[in-house]
RNA sequence: GCCCGGAUGGUGGAAUUGGUAGACACGCAGGACUUAAAAUCCUGUGACCAGUAAUGGUUGUGCGGGUUCAAGUCCCGCUCCGGGUACCA
């Protein structure tokens, strides 16, 4: 029978749809649950690309397999549909973003369905649906009404915040300020990144390290705006600790750890001479206090003016002004030429009473630590560089005893910087009662911190690189904040009964004046009045991350209008057992979600501390592209191939084949629709899995899909022919192969190694074709084995064998060890590690006899002749090695 | 600079705890079918050397060392490529 994939696939997709084959029931009774989730897509206008089906097919195989193994499987799909492109399109054409979004979702849904993915479509969600974002707003109000109790390391309701008496005495305003300073969501004047091109505020995370906006590549600038912020920094420690028990790729965990950037050290107070104030610095190297020869405060430090003496005031002012004009790009410029200026003021080093100058320099950052440092040029590269430039003293206090002697001399003389371990010198003060001379780094740090704490000059502290999360955007197409700004300055966050705050209809979607959100033009929607008090709605909207921070909870109970998801269902389904998506979300989405989830956990809304138990990243799919000798890229439709070389159709120049990301400009984009049309969904699924391991980056090769297409043709031709499947008694070799295949495929699915599972099925099919006949039982078993990978063809075969129900409701076969046992083994026999011949021997043969059998074998003579056998190594069932 | 990955035939990639390197597939070559082509099927295919041939030998997992009876796999030192990050005190 011909393999007519088109008819087969349409037929079964319709069958699944009509019978709701993959509907998930909340069967809390006996079945074990398995929640398997894809990172839901942003439905862009260009539709699915071949990268999407990679992860989706992988989860689909696991979902189908687990279902056949008797699990209650939750495998949903939805749309992360707020976002810029729909809004930009609205600005250009006046089409409401919801119209664009809905039509894009329709395209995505159609395309995804055409791949035969086993989703429960009754659970489809859309972040732009008011029934969905009602709960995004609801969670925001929870964040607003939560503070983080540092002692308990736990978020608690704001009503449980104790107000200190001294604050209480100052009255209502002070209490409000005190409370607002603790809330996890707060409204604050923030220095924000501004992208002039997109006219949008960006989070730190959305700005690339060259200072450009990740979405458009435009260079961003700084602006001061009132913005909503989320106090993710409070959860830094929890977010760090929580990583320990997660089955995530080590690399991703490491990226999150680096992003959080925990570092331990000490806060140390330096008395400022003539001011009666103490300047606090953070340092990871309190042991180098004796080498501190100057101090630096950042240009934005709140005491800069205070510290600066009159003689230096003008110069410092000019310096700060210049620094404020610099973008972060300039500040972290490649050249990194350090700049700075003396304030005229001195501080007193607490370990030895020495007076050291205080400088202002922009190599010290405002947002980290205390925004001020003690500088130890002898033992810190940055300080050393600065000291060299401004002729500040370099005072070596650590002898690099084990270093290269030339370098050591330079370090001791203050002509080089040493940051590694060594032995302290010049690090004692008799009257102050401190000495670390002769100790090493680890001991030195301990000793100094202990001394500082005793003398109340400082204390051990921990700092994080992680910053609070800038949570508002000046856009229309996002979740509105459930917030009213009253005319008297009070901020009111709406109660649950007033949610959702829906987006108003607009005619024009251009941003408001001065970078304000388009919602600033929303007229009546903006105005609120209550008992004669006037207010204005918040015009910012939430960033795109908001909706994706908790969507996995909504899939559990998508229709619930009383809660984000019911407690009972949440408890049953959470956590997500397997989460698959791209590594580009290594920090942002995955860190934000974990943060929200932990807050919800603290508030007893969810039952697990972490949302995603196991995470896996699929590798990107690239495609061939072409470039000229000069490196100019040539679009794929201008290529001519001759004898394995590539030439430009017009110029005739020889081109180099390279591997690059798929892009419109290179015209090397592969469209899944085309692939499905030409080879069918089963072939696309199989090829994406057969290309290589799921987690590696790999190029799309057209000829590769022909290979799996050929395989499916052979499978269908052979197994659909009753003449081939009418054997009465099964051949032992087939039985062995079949059970090997069941075993290998099961193991490989569990370990997400689909490429080798497919290869095993190919081997088995080749064996069947060679043997020409199998039993019906074998054919039915194999259909079940292949069904998670190529579900359409498997359903078709299954119905050809006379079954009326879906194969996806069948049990996955179990491998029977009985058929896998063997009693003899063909040993590879090596001499001095080199394979010389093979020898079939019983597996239960004692070692002594194996040795005899080897040395007595005629083939061995040649290799033993004239030599002494030193020993014979026998690894049972593996290898024999004769050493001469 | 720092952190994390990676490097195996012409190509994508296989190879439990160290134990037959190159499974499976693509490509290529030869053959069958065909008037021809496509499709399909069969055979061969890391490189080098010897042999008419069956076969035999040498060599071979980015480079240089080491451990071991045995190294793609473990250790030390590099090179190149990809990703993240960047004055975080």
PDB file of N, CA and C (backbone and C1' of nucleotides) in Angstrom, chain A residues 263 283-284 331-332 338 363 365 368 373 382 465 467 691 693 703 714 755 759 762 766 836 838 863 873 878-879 881, chain B residues 3-4 12-15 17 19-20 23-27 41 56-59 69-70 82 84-89:
ATOM      1  N   UNK A 263      28.149  37.744  46.706  1.00  0.00           N
ATOM      2  CA  UNK A 263      29.536  37.792  47.171  1.00  0.00           C
ATOM      3  C   UNK A 263      29.576  38.183  48.641  1.00  0.00           C
ATOM      4  N   UNK A 283      33.459  45.609  51.029  1.00  0.00           N
ATOM      5  CA  UNK A 283      34.647  45.002  50.424  1.00  0.00           C
ATOM      6  C   UNK A 283      34.626  43.500  50.617  1.00  0.00           C
ATOM      7  N   UNK A 284      35.093  42.785  49.573  1.00  0.00           N
ATOM      8  CA  UNK A 284      35.217  41.329  49.730  1.00  0.00           C
ATOM      9  C   UNK A 284      36.580  40.997  50.327  1.00  0.00           C
ATOM     10  N   UNK A 331      30.738  54.278  29.992  1.00  0.00           N
ATOM     11  CA  UNK A 331      31.335  53.991  31.289  1.00  0.00           C
ATOM     12  C   UNK A 331      32.058  52.656  31.303  1.00  0.00           C
ATOM     13  N   UNK A 332      31.527  51.740  30.508  1.00  0.00           N
ATOM     14  CA  UNK A 332      32.175  50.430  30.461  1.00  0.00           C
ATOM     15  C   UNK A 332      32.912  50.266  29.145  1.00  0.00           C
ATOM     16  N   UNK A 338      40.313  55.100  33.092  1.00  0.00           N
ATOM     17  CA  UNK A 338      39.665  55.513  34.337  1.00  0.00           C
ATOM     18  C   UNK A 338      39.770  57.021  34.537  1.00  0.00           C
ATOM     19  N   UNK A 363      34.249  54.666  38.123  1.00  0.00           N
ATOM     20  CA  UNK A 363      34.435  53.212  38.083  1.00  0.00           C
ATOM     21  C   UNK A 363      33.801  52.550  39.296  1.00  0.00           C
ATOM     22  N   UNK A 365      30.358  51.983  41.090  1.00  0.00           N
ATOM     23  CA  UNK A 365      28.957  52.008  40.678  1.00  0.00           C
ATOM     24  C   UNK A 365      28.054  52.333  41.857  1.00  0.00           C
ATOM     25  N   UNK A 368      25.671  49.186  43.492  1.00  0.00           N
ATOM     26  CA  UNK A 368      26.223  47.976  44.092  1.00  0.00           C
ATOM     27  C   UNK A 368      26.905  48.293  45.414  1.00  0.00           C
ATOM     28  N   UNK A 373      33.963  52.723  47.956  1.00  0.00           N
ATOM     29  CA  UNK A 373      34.934  51.649  48.197  1.00  0.00           C
ATOM     30  C   UNK A 373      36.165  52.179  48.925  1.00  0.00           C
ATOM     31  N   UNK A 382      41.688  47.120  39.463  1.00  0.00           N
ATOM     32  CA  UNK A 382      41.066  48.395  39.081  1.00  0.00           C
ATOM     33  C   UNK A 382      41.674  49.539  39.874  1.00  0.00           C
ATOM     34  N   UNK A 465      24.594  40.969  42.973  1.00  0.00           N
ATOM     35  CA  UNK A 465      24.580  41.779  41.764  1.00  0.00           C
ATOM     36  C   UNK A 465      23.164  42.036  41.282  1.00  0.00           C
ATOM     37  N   UNK A 467      19.558  43.149  40.602  1.00  0.00           N
ATOM     38  CA  UNK A 467      18.894  44.427  40.877  1.00  0.00           C
ATOM     39  C   UNK A 467      17.390  44.230  40.897  1.00  0.00           C
ATOM     40  N   UNK A 691      17.908  14.530  13.889  1.00  0.00           N
ATOM     41  CA  UNK A 691      19.028  15.402  13.508  1.00  0.00           C
ATOM     42  C   UNK A 691      20.225  15.280  14.439  1.00  0.00           C
ATOM     43  N   UNK A 693      21.283  15.171  19.081  1.00  0.00           N
ATOM     44  CA  UNK A 693      20.757  15.291  20.438  1.00  0.00           C
ATOM     45  C   UNK A 693      19.919  16.570  20.572  1.00  0.00           C
ATOM     46  N   UNK A 703      18.406  17.113   2.706  1.00  0.00           N
ATOM     47  CA  UNK A 703      18.512  15.698   2.344  1.00  0.00           C
ATOM     48  C   UNK A 703      18.242  14.804   3.549  1.00  0.00           C
ATOM     49  N   UNK A 714       9.170   2.871   4.099  1.00  0.00           N
ATOM     50  CA  UNK A 714       9.477   1.437   4.270  1.00  0.00           C
ATOM     51  C   UNK A 714       8.627   0.843   5.384  1.00  0.00           C
ATOM     52  N   UNK A 755      17.208  10.721  19.083  1.00  0.00           N
ATOM     53  CA  UNK A 755      17.923  10.346  17.854  1.00  0.00           C
ATOM     54  C   UNK A 755      18.329   8.884  17.866  1.00  0.00           C
ATOM     55  N   UNK A 759      17.071   5.631  15.562  1.00  0.00           N
ATOM     56  CA  UNK A 759      18.033   4.771  14.888  1.00  0.00           C
ATOM     57  C   UNK A 759      17.759   3.293  15.207  1.00  0.00           C
ATOM     58  N   UNK A 762      14.935   2.084  13.193  1.00  0.00           N
ATOM     59  CA  UNK A 762      15.375   1.849  11.810  1.00  0.00           C
ATOM     60  C   UNK A 762      16.046   0.492  11.693  1.00  0.00           C
ATOM     61  N   UNK A 766      14.732  -2.514   9.332  1.00  0.00           N
ATOM     62  CA  UNK A 766      15.605  -3.145   8.342  1.00  0.00           C
ATOM     63  C   UNK A 766      15.656  -4.659   8.541  1.00  0.00           C
ATOM     64  N   UNK A 836      42.830  -8.397  17.366  1.00  0.00           N
ATOM     65  CA  UNK A 836      43.374  -9.287  16.345  1.00  0.00           C
ATOM     66  C   UNK A 836      42.353 -10.243  15.775  1.00  0.00           C
ATOM     67  N   UNK A 838      38.277 -12.450  16.692  1.00  0.00           N
ATOM     68  CA  UNK A 838      37.127 -12.600  17.590  1.00  0.00           C
ATOM     69  C   UNK A 838      36.919 -14.066  17.905  1.00  0.00           C
ATOM     70  N   UNK A 863      50.514 -14.277  17.151  1.00  0.00           N
ATOM     71  CA  UNK A 863      50.770 -13.124  18.015  1.00  0.00           C
ATOM     72  C   UNK A 863      51.561 -13.483  19.266  1.00  0.00           C
ATOM     73  N   UNK A 873      44.085 -10.435  30.430  1.00  0.00           N
ATOM     74  CA  UNK A 873      42.979  -9.761  31.121  1.00  0.00           C
ATOM     75  C   UNK A 873      41.669 -10.196  30.477  1.00  0.00           C
ATOM     76  N   UNK A 878      32.848  -8.726  27.809  1.00  0.00           N
ATOM     77  CA  UNK A 878      33.317  -7.463  27.227  1.00  0.00           C
ATOM     78  C   UNK A 878      34.485  -7.681  26.273  1.00  0.00           C
ATOM     79  N   UNK A 879      35.634  -8.082  26.849  1.00  0.00           N
ATOM     80  CA  UNK A 879      36.858  -8.081  26.057  1.00  0.00           C
ATOM     81  C   UNK A 879      37.916  -8.994  26.675  1.00  0.00           C
ATOM     82  N   UNK A 881      42.186  -9.277  26.676  1.00  0.00           N
ATOM     83  CA  UNK A 881      43.421  -8.609  26.245  1.00  0.00           C
ATOM     84  C   UNK A 881      44.630  -9.421  26.714  1.00  0.00           C
TER      85      UNK A 881
ATOM     86  P     C B   3      37.359  31.241  35.014  1.00  0.00           P
ATOM     87  O5'   C B   3      35.800  30.971  34.877  1.00  0.00           O
ATOM     88  C5'   C B   3      34.940  31.056  36.013  1.00  0.00           C
ATOM     89  C4'   C B   3      33.502  30.932  35.565  1.00  0.00           C
ATOM     90  C3'   C B   3      33.205  29.717  34.697  1.00  0.00           C
ATOM     91  O3'   C B   3      33.052  28.539  35.458  1.00  0.00           O
ATOM     92  C1'   C B   3      32.246  31.625  33.704  1.00  0.00           C
ATOM     93  P     C B   4      33.469  27.126  34.788  1.00  0.00           P
ATOM     94  O5'   C B   4      32.277  26.857  33.779  1.00  0.00           O
ATOM     95  C5'   C B   4      30.936  26.728  34.248  1.00  0.00           C
ATOM     96  C4'   C B   4      29.999  26.661  33.068  1.00  0.00           C
ATOM     97  C3'   C B   4      30.319  25.571  32.054  1.00  0.00           C
ATOM     98  O3'   C B   4      29.887  24.312  32.506  1.00  0.00           O
ATOM     99  C1'   C B   4      29.847  27.584  30.917  1.00  0.00           C
ATOM    100  P     G B  12      29.084  17.740  10.036  1.00  0.00           P
ATOM    101  O5'   G B  12      27.659  17.153  10.388  1.00  0.00           O
ATOM    102  C5'   G B  12      26.502  17.968  10.202  1.00  0.00           C
ATOM    103  C4'   G B  12      25.275  17.212  10.653  1.00  0.00           C
ATOM    104  C3'   G B  12      25.380  16.589  12.034  1.00  0.00           C
ATOM    105  O3'   G B  12      25.187  17.555  13.048  1.00  0.00           O
ATOM    106  C1'   G B  12      24.466  15.010  10.547  1.00  0.00           C
ATOM    107  P     G B  13      25.771  17.361  14.487  1.00  0.00           P
ATOM    108  O5'   G B  13      24.982  16.087  14.978  1.00  0.00           O
ATOM    109  C5'   G B  13      25.564  15.153  15.883  1.00  0.00           C
ATOM    110  C4'   G B  13      24.957  13.819  15.613  1.00  0.00           C
ATOM    111  C3'   G B  13      25.451  12.719  16.529  1.00  0.00           C
ATOM    112  O3'   G B  13      24.522  12.618  17.597  1.00  0.00           O
ATOM    113  C1'   G B  13      25.820  12.086  14.288  1.00  0.00           C
ATOM    114  P     A B  14      24.899  11.971  18.924  1.00  0.00           P
ATOM    115  O5'   A B  14      24.696  10.453  18.539  1.00  0.00           O
ATOM    116  C5'   A B  14      25.719   9.597  18.709  1.00  0.00           C
ATOM    117  C4'   A B  14      25.266   8.206  18.540  1.00  0.00           C
ATOM    118  C3'   A B  14      25.898   7.331  19.611  1.00  0.00           C
ATOM    119  O3'   A B  14      24.973   7.101  20.628  1.00  0.00           O
ATOM    120  C1'   A B  14      26.635   6.649  17.470  1.00  0.00           C
ATOM    121  P     A B  15      25.430   7.394  22.112  1.00  0.00           P
ATOM    122  O5'   A B  15      26.683   6.415  22.297  1.00  0.00           O
ATOM    123  C5'   A B  15      26.481   5.052  22.598  1.00  0.00           C
ATOM    124  C4'   A B  15      27.779   4.319  22.486  1.00  0.00           C
ATOM    125  C3'   A B  15      28.851   4.714  23.495  1.00  0.00           C
ATOM    126  O3'   A B  15      28.657   4.088  24.747  1.00  0.00           O
ATOM    127  C1'   A B  15      29.795   4.576  21.335  1.00  0.00           C
ATOM    128  P     U B  17      28.761   5.647  31.760  1.00  0.00           P
ATOM    129  O5'   U B  17      30.132   5.117  32.385  1.00  0.00           O
ATOM    130  C5'   U B  17      30.612   5.756  33.554  1.00  0.00           C
ATOM    131  C4'   U B  17      31.083   4.732  34.546  1.00  0.00           C
ATOM    132  C3'   U B  17      32.447   4.099  34.276  1.00  0.00           C
ATOM    133  O3'   U B  17      33.521   4.980  34.563  1.00  0.00           O
ATOM    134  C1'   U B  17      30.939   2.456  35.032  1.00  0.00           C
ATOM    135  P     G B  19      34.335   2.274  27.875  1.00  0.00           P
ATOM    136  O5'   G B  19      35.102   0.959  27.413  1.00  0.00           O
ATOM    137  C5'   G B  19      36.112   1.035  26.420  1.00  0.00           C
ATOM    138  C4'   G B  19      36.404  -0.335  25.896  1.00  0.00           C
ATOM    139  C3'   G B  19      35.169  -1.205  25.722  1.00  0.00           C
ATOM    140  O3'   G B  19      35.337  -1.982  24.553  1.00  0.00           O
ATOM    141  C1'   G B  19      36.693  -2.275  27.176  1.00  0.00           C
ATOM    142  P     U B  20      34.824  -1.441  23.164  1.00  0.00           P
ATOM    143  O5'   U B  20      35.398  -2.582  22.224  1.00  0.00           O
ATOM    144  C5'   U B  20      36.807  -2.751  22.039  1.00  0.00           C
ATOM    145  C4'   U B  20      37.052  -3.147  20.611  1.00  0.00           C
ATOM    146  C3'   U B  20      36.586  -2.123  19.577  1.00  0.00           C
ATOM    147  O3'   U B  20      37.497  -2.114  18.487  1.00  0.00           O
ATOM    148  C1'   U B  20      35.484  -4.170  19.210  1.00  0.00           C
ATOM    149  P     A B  23      29.085   2.814  11.105  1.00  0.00           P
ATOM    150  O5'   A B  23      27.779   2.074  11.625  1.00  0.00           O
ATOM    151  C5'   A B  23      27.893   0.913  12.438  1.00  0.00           C
ATOM    152  C4'   A B  23      26.799   0.895  13.463  1.00  0.00           C
ATOM    153  C3'   A B  23      25.403   1.295  12.962  1.00  0.00           C
ATOM    154  O3'   A B  23      24.747   0.197  12.353  1.00  0.00           O
ATOM    155  C1'   A B  23      25.872   2.429  14.971  1.00  0.00           C
ATOM    156  P     C B  24      24.187   0.300  10.874  1.00  0.00           P
ATOM    157  O5'   C B  24      23.133   1.484  11.000  1.00  0.00           O
ATOM    158  C5'   C B  24      21.901   1.304  11.705  1.00  0.00           C
ATOM    159  C4'   C B  24      21.195   2.629  11.842  1.00  0.00           C
ATOM    160  C3'   C B  24      21.062   3.425  10.538  1.00  0.00           C
ATOM    161  O3'   C B  24      19.964   2.979   9.770  1.00  0.00           O
ATOM    162  C1'   C B  24      21.854   4.850  12.226  1.00  0.00           C
ATOM    163  P     A B  25      20.051   2.988   8.177  1.00  0.00           P
ATOM    164  O5'   A B  25      20.199   4.544   7.865  1.00  0.00           O
ATOM    165  C5'   A B  25      19.051   5.373   7.856  1.00  0.00           C
ATOM    166  C4'   A B  25      19.445   6.829   7.787  1.00  0.00           C
ATOM    167  C3'   A B  25      20.068   7.314   6.487  1.00  0.00           C
ATOM    168  O3'   A B  25      19.110   7.460   5.462  1.00  0.00           O
ATOM    169  C1'   A B  25      21.212   8.246   8.321  1.00  0.00           C
ATOM    170  P     C B  26      19.546   7.333   3.961  1.00  0.00           P
ATOM    171  O5'   C B  26      20.320   8.704   3.694  1.00  0.00           O
ATOM    172  C5'   C B  26      19.611   9.938   3.762  1.00  0.00           C
ATOM    173  C4'   C B  26      20.589  11.079   3.706  1.00  0.00           C
ATOM    174  C3'   C B  26      21.436  11.175   2.457  1.00  0.00           C
ATOM    175  O3'   C B  26      20.723  11.733   1.372  1.00  0.00           O
ATOM    176  C1'   C B  26      22.793  11.525   4.335  1.00  0.00           C
ATOM    177  P     G B  27      20.981  11.223  -0.095  1.00  0.00           P
ATOM    178  O5'   G B  27      22.506  11.623  -0.342  1.00  0.00           O
ATOM    179  C5'   G B  27      22.885  12.989  -0.507  1.00  0.00           C
ATOM    180  C4'   G B  27      24.386  13.097  -0.571  1.00  0.00           C
ATOM    181  C3'   G B  27      25.042  12.303  -1.690  1.00  0.00           C
ATOM    182  O3'   G B  27      25.028  13.029  -2.907  1.00  0.00           O
ATOM    183  C1'   G B  27      26.184  11.886   0.331  1.00  0.00           C
ATOM    184  P     C B  41      13.954   1.238  -0.966  1.00  0.00           P
ATOM    185  O5'   C B  41      14.605  -0.072  -1.588  1.00  0.00           O
ATOM    186  C5'   C B  41      13.888  -1.314  -1.571  1.00  0.00           C
ATOM    187  C4'   C B  41      14.592  -2.309  -2.451  1.00  0.00           C
ATOM    188  C3'   C B  41      16.057  -2.553  -2.110  1.00  0.00           C
ATOM    189  O3'   C B  41      16.209  -3.429  -1.011  1.00  0.00           O
ATOM    190  C1'   C B  41      15.834  -2.272  -4.439  1.00  0.00           C
ATOM    191  P     G B  56      41.817 -10.768   7.781  1.00  0.00           P
ATOM    192  O5'   G B  56      43.313 -10.239   7.677  1.00  0.00           O
ATOM    193  C5'   G B  56      44.393 -11.161   7.785  1.00  0.00           C
ATOM    194  C4'   G B  56      45.673 -10.495   7.344  1.00  0.00           C
ATOM    195  C3'   G B  56      46.065  -9.243   8.108  1.00  0.00           C
ATOM    196  O3'   G B  56      46.610  -9.538   9.378  1.00  0.00           O
ATOM    197  C1'   G B  56      46.375  -8.881   5.802  1.00  0.00           C
ATOM    198  P     G B  57      46.359  -8.528  10.582  1.00  0.00           P
ATOM    199  O5'   G B  57      47.269  -7.283  10.207  1.00  0.00           O
ATOM    200  C5'   G B  57      48.683  -7.389  10.332  1.00  0.00           C
ATOM    201  C4'   G B  57      49.357  -6.255   9.618  1.00  0.00           C
ATOM    202  C3'   G B  57      49.209  -4.884  10.252  1.00  0.00           C
ATOM    203  O3'   G B  57      50.061  -4.731  11.367  1.00  0.00           O
ATOM    204  C1'   G B  57      48.925  -4.716   7.915  1.00  0.00           C
ATOM    205  P     U B  58      49.633  -3.829  12.572  1.00  0.00           P
ATOM    206  O5'   U B  58      49.869  -2.366  11.998  1.00  0.00           O
ATOM    207  C5'   U B  58      51.200  -1.895  11.762  1.00  0.00           C
ATOM    208  C4'   U B  58      51.156  -0.597  11.008  1.00  0.00           C
ATOM    209  C3'   U B  58      50.423   0.549  11.700  1.00  0.00           C
ATOM    210  O3'   U B  58      51.215   1.183  12.697  1.00  0.00           O
ATOM    211  C1'   U B  58      49.728   0.447   9.456  1.00  0.00           C
ATOM    212  P     U B  59      50.534   1.710  13.993  1.00  0.00           P
ATOM    213  O5'   U B  59      49.672   2.939  13.432  1.00  0.00           O
ATOM    214  C5'   U B  59      50.315   4.098  12.890  1.00  0.00           C
ATOM    215  C4'   U B  59      49.312   4.958  12.170  1.00  0.00           C
ATOM    216  C3'   U B  59      48.187   5.518  13.031  1.00  0.00           C
ATOM    217  O3'   U B  59      48.592   6.678  13.742  1.00  0.00           O
ATOM    218  C1'   U B  59      47.285   4.619  11.050  1.00  0.00           C
ATOM    219  P     C B  69      49.051  -1.433  33.901  1.00  0.00           P
ATOM    220  O5'   C B  69      48.627  -1.970  32.479  1.00  0.00           O
ATOM    221  C5'   C B  69      49.541  -2.751  31.700  1.00  0.00           C
ATOM    222  C4'   C B  69      48.799  -3.366  30.545  1.00  0.00           C
ATOM    223  C3'   C B  69      47.945  -2.406  29.736  1.00  0.00           C
ATOM    224  O3'   C B  69      48.721  -1.730  28.777  1.00  0.00           O
ATOM    225  C1'   C B  69      46.683  -4.336  30.239  1.00  0.00           C
ATOM    226  P     A B  70      48.486  -0.208  28.481  1.00  0.00           P
ATOM    227  O5'   A B  70      46.990  -0.201  27.932  1.00  0.00           O
ATOM    228  C5'   A B  70      46.724  -0.707  26.627  1.00  0.00           C
ATOM    229  C4'   A B  70      45.258  -0.656  26.342  1.00  0.00           C
ATOM    230  C3'   A B  70      44.622   0.715  26.516  1.00  0.00           C
ATOM    231  O3'   A B  70      44.814   1.485  25.349  1.00  0.00           O
ATOM    232  C1'   A B  70      43.295  -0.923  27.581  1.00  0.00           C
ATOM    233  P     G B  82      32.567  31.625  16.732  1.00  0.00           P
ATOM    234  O5'   G B  82      31.452  30.969  17.660  1.00  0.00           O
ATOM    235  C5'   G B  82      30.317  30.334  17.083  1.00  0.00           C
ATOM    236  C4'   G B  82      29.498  29.667  18.156  1.00  0.00           C
ATOM    237  C3'   G B  82      28.969  30.575  19.252  1.00  0.00           C
ATOM    238  O3'   G B  82      27.832  31.304  18.847  1.00  0.00           O
ATOM    239  C1'   G B  82      29.865  28.630  20.228  1.00  0.00           C
ATOM    240  P     G B  84      24.702  34.983  24.077  1.00  0.00           P
ATOM    241  O5'   G B  84      25.032  34.916  25.634  1.00  0.00           O
ATOM    242  C5'   G B  84      24.042  34.498  26.560  1.00  0.00           C
ATOM    243  C4'   G B  84      24.656  34.363  27.918  1.00  0.00           C
ATOM    244  C3'   G B  84      25.188  35.649  28.528  1.00  0.00           C
ATOM    245  O3'   G B  84      24.155  36.416  29.109  1.00  0.00           O
ATOM    246  C1'   G B  84      26.777  33.934  28.810  1.00  0.00           C
ATOM    247  P     U B  85      24.180  38.004  28.999  1.00  0.00           P
ATOM    248  O5'   U B  85      25.433  38.355  29.900  1.00  0.00           O
ATOM    249  C5'   U B  85      25.344  38.276  31.321  1.00  0.00           C
ATOM    250  C4'   U B  85      26.695  38.466  31.935  1.00  0.00           C
ATOM    251  C3'   U B  85      27.369  39.806  31.656  1.00  0.00           C
ATOM    252  O3'   U B  85      26.869  40.839  32.483  1.00  0.00           O
ATOM    253  C1'   U B  85      28.939  38.077  31.338  1.00  0.00           C
ATOM    254  P     A B  86      26.585  42.275  31.836  1.00  0.00           P
ATOM    255  O5'   A B  86      27.923  43.058  32.175  1.00  0.00           O
ATOM    256  C5'   A B  86      28.465  43.018  33.469  1.00  0.00           C
ATOM    257  C4'   A B  86      29.962  42.978  33.340  1.00  0.00           C
ATOM    258  C3'   A B  86      30.607  44.274  32.896  1.00  0.00           C
ATOM    259  O3'   A B  86      30.774  45.077  34.047  1.00  0.00           O
ATOM    260  C1'   A B  86      31.656  42.376  31.903  1.00  0.00           C
ATOM    261  P     C B  87      31.242  46.540  33.884  1.00  0.00           P
ATOM    262  O5'   C B  87      32.203  46.547  35.135  1.00  0.00           O
ATOM    263  C5'   C B  87      33.187  45.540  35.275  1.00  0.00           C
ATOM    264  C4'   C B  87      34.294  46.096  36.114  1.00  0.00           C
ATOM    265  C3'   C B  87      33.811  46.615  37.459  1.00  0.00           C
ATOM    266  O3'   C B  87      34.668  46.153  38.484  1.00  0.00           O
ATOM    267  C1'   C B  87      35.089  48.251  36.326  1.00  0.00           C
ATOM    268  P     C B  88      34.488  44.631  38.950  1.00  0.00           P
ATOM    269  O5'   C B  88      33.120  44.667  39.763  1.00  0.00           O
ATOM    270  C5'   C B  88      33.077  45.252  41.048  1.00  0.00           C
ATOM    271  C4'   C B  88      31.926  44.662  41.826  1.00  0.00           C
ATOM    272  C3'   C B  88      31.815  43.146  41.729  1.00  0.00           C
ATOM    273  O3'   C B  88      31.333  42.681  42.952  1.00  0.00           O
ATOM    274  C1'   C B  88      29.846  44.142  40.892  1.00  0.00           C
ATOM    275  P     A B  89      32.182  41.787  43.791  1.00  0.00           P
ATOM    276  O5'   A B  89      33.467  42.620  44.191  1.00  0.00           O
ATOM    277  C5'   A B  89      33.567  43.106  45.463  1.00  0.00           C
ATOM    278  C4'   A B  89      34.706  44.062  45.540  1.00  0.00           C
ATOM    279  C3'   A B  89      34.751  44.854  46.852  1.00  0.00           C
ATOM    280  O3'   A B  89      35.421  44.156  47.853  1.00  0.00           O
ATOM    281  C1'   A B  89      34.940  46.334  45.029  1.00  0.00           C
TER     282        A B  89
END
